[in-house]
Amino acid sequence: MFLIGYSILLLPSVIAVHKCYINHYYVEDGKSAREMVPSKCDTNQFCVYVKYGDSNPKRKQGWAQGCDKTDCKESENPDCVVWQPVKGNPNYKCRKHNDYGNEGSVCCCKGALCNRPPPDSATTSSFLFSCALVLMIVLSGDR
């Protein structure tokens, strides 16, 4: 009887955990690009995608992915109008964020590996262009 009561008390404390991509690539003050080995992190909160962008080329330019506990807190509040859903994915919300430069933004989502670049971002376009270029090089080598 004691064990049954004890296990029932533990059930409410079970929290869903999901994985997020963790990675970054950026250039700052004209120095060489900083990259990390792509990985995954566990969270019961938000996955985040940050775009670093500024009209001043010496400031940080690039992007980062990871798990978040602070920047995304208000993203689920329907009264907070600065968070805008991404077209085609209403569970992925973004907002401008000056901490990441005057053209910087932060995007938040909840769910397994949901923090890919938003579909309209320059990072997505660059990634797709790079993939197409590599594919063309590989295919041209087969001749």
PDB file of C-alpha atoms in Angstrom:
ATOM      1  CA  MET A   1       0.000   0.000   0.000  1.00  0.00           C
ATOM      2  CA  PHE A   2       2.817   2.400   0.874  1.00  0.00           C
ATOM      3  CA  LEU A   3       4.508   1.812  -2.508  1.00  0.00           C
ATOM      4  CA  ILE A   4       1.298   2.458  -4.432  1.00  0.00           C
ATOM      5  CA  GLY A   5       0.731   5.745  -2.611  1.00  0.00           C
ATOM      6  CA  TYR A   6       4.364   6.753  -3.118  1.00  0.00           C
ATOM      7  CA  SER A   7       4.271   6.033  -6.861  1.00  0.00           C
ATOM      8  CA  ILE A   8       1.060   8.037  -7.251  1.00  0.00           C
ATOM      9  CA  LEU A   9       2.770  11.009  -5.618  1.00  0.00           C
ATOM     10  CA  LEU A  10       5.607  10.763  -8.141  1.00  0.00           C
ATOM     11  CA  LEU A  11       3.401  10.707 -11.240  1.00  0.00           C
ATOM     12  CA  PRO A  12       2.585  14.440 -11.343  1.00  0.00           C
ATOM     13  CA  SER A  13       6.281  15.312 -11.287  1.00  0.00           C
ATOM     14  CA  VAL A  14       6.934  13.602 -14.644  1.00  0.00           C
ATOM     15  CA  ILE A  15       7.677  16.338 -17.183  1.00  0.00           C
ATOM     16  CA  ALA A  16       7.833  15.870 -20.935  1.00  0.00           C
ATOM     17  CA  VAL A  17      11.328  16.417 -22.289  1.00  0.00           C
ATOM     18  CA  HIS A  18      12.175  16.936 -25.940  1.00  0.00           C
ATOM     19  CA  LYS A  19      15.353  17.498 -27.938  1.00  0.00           C
ATOM     20  CA  CYS A  20      16.428  20.678 -29.707  1.00  0.00           C
ATOM     21  CA  TYR A  21      19.190  21.304 -32.198  1.00  0.00           C
ATOM     22  CA  ILE A  22      22.212  23.031 -30.661  1.00  0.00           C
ATOM     23  CA  ASN A  23      24.658  24.705 -33.009  1.00  0.00           C
ATOM     24  CA  HIS A  24      25.978  28.131 -33.962  1.00  0.00           C
ATOM     25  CA  TYR A  25      27.827  29.941 -36.692  1.00  0.00           C
ATOM     26  CA  TYR A  26      28.802  33.592 -36.519  1.00  0.00           C
ATOM     27  CA  VAL A  27      31.430  36.162 -37.406  1.00  0.00           C
ATOM     28  CA  GLU A  28      32.267  39.053 -35.092  1.00  0.00           C
ATOM     29  CA  ASP A  29      34.599  42.020 -35.508  1.00  0.00           C
ATOM     30  CA  GLY A  30      35.988  40.681 -38.785  1.00  0.00           C
ATOM     31  CA  LYS A  31      37.463  37.589 -37.105  1.00  0.00           C
ATOM     32  CA  SER A  32      37.130  34.129 -38.586  1.00  0.00           C
ATOM     33  CA  ALA A  33      33.830  32.343 -38.255  1.00  0.00           C
ATOM     34  CA  ARG A  34      33.035  30.618 -34.975  1.00  0.00           C
ATOM     35  CA  GLU A  35      31.395  27.261 -35.376  1.00  0.00           C
ATOM     36  CA  MET A  36      30.595  24.354 -33.111  1.00  0.00           C
ATOM     37  CA  VAL A  37      29.949  20.671 -33.637  1.00  0.00           C
ATOM     38  CA  PRO A  38      26.188  20.256 -34.153  1.00  0.00           C
ATOM     39  CA  SER A  39      24.519  18.420 -31.300  1.00  0.00           C
ATOM     40  CA  LYS A  40      21.224  18.204 -29.430  1.00  0.00           C
ATOM     41  CA  CYS A  41      20.088  19.409 -26.011  1.00  0.00           C
ATOM     42  CA  ASP A  42      17.204  18.265 -23.794  1.00  0.00           C
ATOM     43  CA  THR A  43      14.583  20.651 -22.460  1.00  0.00           C
ATOM     44  CA  ASN A  44      11.123  20.730 -20.973  1.00  0.00           C
ATOM     45  CA  GLN A  45      10.842  24.341 -22.131  1.00  0.00           C
ATOM     46  CA  PHE A  46      11.591  25.863 -25.535  1.00  0.00           C
ATOM     47  CA  CYS A  47      13.828  25.269 -28.507  1.00  0.00           C
ATOM     48  CA  VAL A  48      15.267  28.524 -29.841  1.00  0.00           C
ATOM     49  CA  TYR A  49      16.724  29.820 -33.100  1.00  0.00           C
ATOM     50  CA  VAL A  50      18.520  33.187 -32.954  1.00  0.00           C
ATOM     51  CA  LYS A  51      19.583  35.309 -35.903  1.00  0.00           C
ATOM     52  CA  TYR A  52      22.465  37.699 -35.202  1.00  0.00           C
ATOM     53  CA  GLY A  53      22.310  40.617 -37.609  1.00  0.00           C
ATOM     54  CA  ASP A  54      23.377  44.232 -37.554  1.00  0.00           C
ATOM     55  CA  SER A  55      23.950  46.989 -40.095  1.00  0.00           C
ATOM     56  CA  ASN A  56      27.392  47.429 -38.507  1.00  0.00           C
ATOM     57  CA  PRO A  57      29.488  44.620 -40.053  1.00  0.00           C
ATOM     58  CA  LYS A  58      31.819  44.554 -37.017  1.00  0.00           C
ATOM     59  CA  ARG A  59      28.966  43.348 -34.806  1.00  0.00           C
ATOM     60  CA  LYS A  60      28.015  39.699 -34.591  1.00  0.00           C
ATOM     61  CA  GLN A  61      26.509  38.237 -37.777  1.00  0.00           C
ATOM     62  CA  GLY A  62      25.189  34.680 -37.943  1.00  0.00           C
ATOM     63  CA  TRP A  63      22.841  32.356 -36.097  1.00  0.00           C
ATOM     64  CA  ALA A  64      22.498  30.010 -33.116  1.00  0.00           C
ATOM     65  CA  GLN A  65      20.229  27.139 -32.092  1.00  0.00           C
ATOM     66  CA  GLY A  66      19.668  25.623 -28.678  1.00  0.00           C
ATOM     67  CA  CYS A  67      17.488  25.156 -25.613  1.00  0.00           C
ATOM     68  CA  ASP A  68      16.053  28.267 -23.959  1.00  0.00           C
ATOM     69  CA  LYS A  69      14.576  29.225 -20.591  1.00  0.00           C
ATOM     70  CA  THR A  70      14.532  33.042 -20.753  1.00  0.00           C
ATOM     71  CA  ASP A  71      14.020  34.597 -24.210  1.00  0.00           C
ATOM     72  CA  CYS A  72      10.944  32.531 -25.064  1.00  0.00           C
ATOM     73  CA  LYS A  73       8.849  32.882 -21.903  1.00  0.00           C
ATOM     74  CA  GLU A  74       6.338  35.346 -23.385  1.00  0.00           C
ATOM     75  CA  SER A  75       6.053  33.624 -26.777  1.00  0.00           C
ATOM     76  CA  GLU A  76       3.024  31.618 -25.617  1.00  0.00           C
ATOM     77  CA  ASN A  77       1.197  34.672 -24.247  1.00  0.00           C
ATOM     78  CA  PRO A  78      -1.529  35.582 -26.782  1.00  0.00           C
ATOM     79  CA  ASP A  79      -1.581  39.162 -25.426  1.00  0.00           C
ATOM     80  CA  CYS A  80       2.099  39.703 -26.271  1.00  0.00           C
ATOM     81  CA  VAL A  81       1.849  41.021 -29.847  1.00  0.00           C
ATOM     82  CA  VAL A  82       5.602  41.276 -30.510  1.00  0.00           C
ATOM     83  CA  TRP A  83       5.687  37.502 -31.075  1.00  0.00           C
ATOM     84  CA  GLN A  84       4.500  36.633 -34.577  1.00  0.00           C
ATOM     85  CA  PRO A  85       3.757  33.108 -35.815  1.00  0.00           C
ATOM     86  CA  VAL A  86       5.870  31.968 -38.748  1.00  0.00           C
ATOM     87  CA  LYS A  87       3.901  31.510 -41.958  1.00  0.00           C
ATOM     88  CA  GLY A  88       3.094  27.825 -42.348  1.00  0.00           C
ATOM     89  CA  ASN A  89       4.005  26.973 -38.739  1.00  0.00           C
ATOM     90  CA  PRO A  90       1.872  28.704 -36.078  1.00  0.00           C
ATOM     91  CA  ASN A  91       3.740  26.893 -33.272  1.00  0.00           C
ATOM     92  CA  TYR A  92       6.984  28.660 -34.268  1.00  0.00           C
ATOM     93  CA  LYS A  93       6.967  32.309 -33.173  1.00  0.00           C
ATOM     94  CA  CYS A  94       9.575  34.988 -33.829  1.00  0.00           C
ATOM     95  CA  ARG A  95      10.259  38.546 -32.750  1.00  0.00           C
ATOM     96  CA  LYS A  96      12.857  41.233 -33.319  1.00  0.00           C
ATOM     97  CA  HIS A  97      15.438  41.312 -30.540  1.00  0.00           C
ATOM     98  CA  ASN A  98      18.005  44.118 -30.283  1.00  0.00           C
ATOM     99  CA  ASP A  99      20.269  42.040 -28.027  1.00  0.00           C
ATOM    100  CA  TYR A 100      21.151  40.180 -31.228  1.00  0.00           C
ATOM    101  CA  GLY A 101      21.757  43.321 -33.327  1.00  0.00           C
ATOM    102  CA  ASN A 102      19.486  45.899 -34.922  1.00  0.00           C
ATOM    103  CA  GLU A 103      18.401  43.258 -37.452  1.00  0.00           C
ATOM    104  CA  GLY A 104      18.461  40.388 -34.947  1.00  0.00           C
ATOM    105  CA  SER A 105      15.581  38.111 -34.055  1.00  0.00           C
ATOM    106  CA  VAL A 106      14.715  35.197 -31.825  1.00  0.00           C
ATOM    107  CA  CYS A 107      12.344  32.357 -32.735  1.00  0.00           C
ATOM    108  CA  CYS A 108      10.858  29.902 -30.232  1.00  0.00           C
ATOM    109  CA  CYS A 109       8.991  26.627 -30.434  1.00  0.00           C
ATOM    110  CA  LYS A 110       8.112  23.611 -28.336  1.00  0.00           C
ATOM    111  CA  GLY A 111       8.560  20.173 -29.806  1.00  0.00           C
ATOM    112  CA  ALA A 112      11.207  17.723 -30.876  1.00  0.00           C
ATOM    113  CA  LEU A 113      13.870  19.321 -33.098  1.00  0.00           C
ATOM    114  CA  CYS A 114      11.567  22.195 -34.047  1.00  0.00           C
ATOM    115  CA  ASN A 115      14.239  24.937 -34.051  1.00  0.00           C
ATOM    116  CA  ARG A 116      15.288  24.902 -37.671  1.00  0.00           C
ATOM    117  CA  PRO A 117      15.719  28.283 -39.378  1.00  0.00           C
ATOM    118  CA  PRO A 118      12.368  29.889 -40.266  1.00  0.00           C
ATOM    119  CA  PRO A 119      11.377  29.182 -43.887  1.00  0.00           C
ATOM    120  CA  ASP A 120      11.780  32.828 -44.930  1.00  0.00           C
ATOM    121  CA  SER A 121      15.215  33.358 -43.371  1.00  0.00           C
ATOM    122  CA  ALA A 122      18.402  34.072 -45.300  1.00  0.00           C
ATOM    123  CA  THR A 123      20.033  31.150 -43.465  1.00  0.00           C
ATOM    124  CA  THR A 124      17.557  28.727 -45.023  1.00  0.00           C
ATOM    125  CA  SER A 125      18.217  30.193 -48.472  1.00  0.00           C
ATOM    126  CA  SER A 126      21.988  29.959 -47.949  1.00  0.00           C
ATOM    127  CA  PHE A 127      21.672  26.374 -46.752  1.00  0.00           C
ATOM    128  CA  LEU A 128      19.565  25.340 -49.752  1.00  0.00           C
ATOM    129  CA  PHE A 129      21.930  27.124 -52.158  1.00  0.00           C
ATOM    130  CA  SER A 130      24.925  25.348 -50.580  1.00  0.00           C
ATOM    131  CA  CYS A 131      23.194  21.970 -50.883  1.00  0.00           C
ATOM    132  CA  ALA A 132      22.383  22.623 -54.549  1.00  0.00           C
ATOM    133  CA  LEU A 133      25.974  23.695 -55.247  1.00  0.00           C
ATOM    134  CA  VAL A 134      27.416  20.570 -53.590  1.00  0.00           C
ATOM    135  CA  LEU A 135      24.971  18.380 -55.509  1.00  0.00           C
ATOM    136  CA  MET A 136      26.003  20.010 -58.813  1.00  0.00           C
ATOM    137  CA  ILE A 137      29.688  19.454 -58.016  1.00  0.00           C
ATOM    138  CA  VAL A 138      29.105  15.809 -57.089  1.00  0.00           C
ATOM    139  CA  LEU A 139      27.033  15.162 -60.211  1.00  0.00           C
ATOM    140  CA  SER A 140      29.555  16.886 -62.494  1.00  0.00           C
ATOM    141  CA  GLY A 141      32.288  14.579 -61.142  1.00  0.00           C
ATOM    142  CA  ASP A 142      30.400  11.511 -62.412  1.00  0.00           C
ATOM    143  CA  ARG A 143      30.964  12.401 -66.076  1.00  0.00           C
TER     144      ARG A 143
END
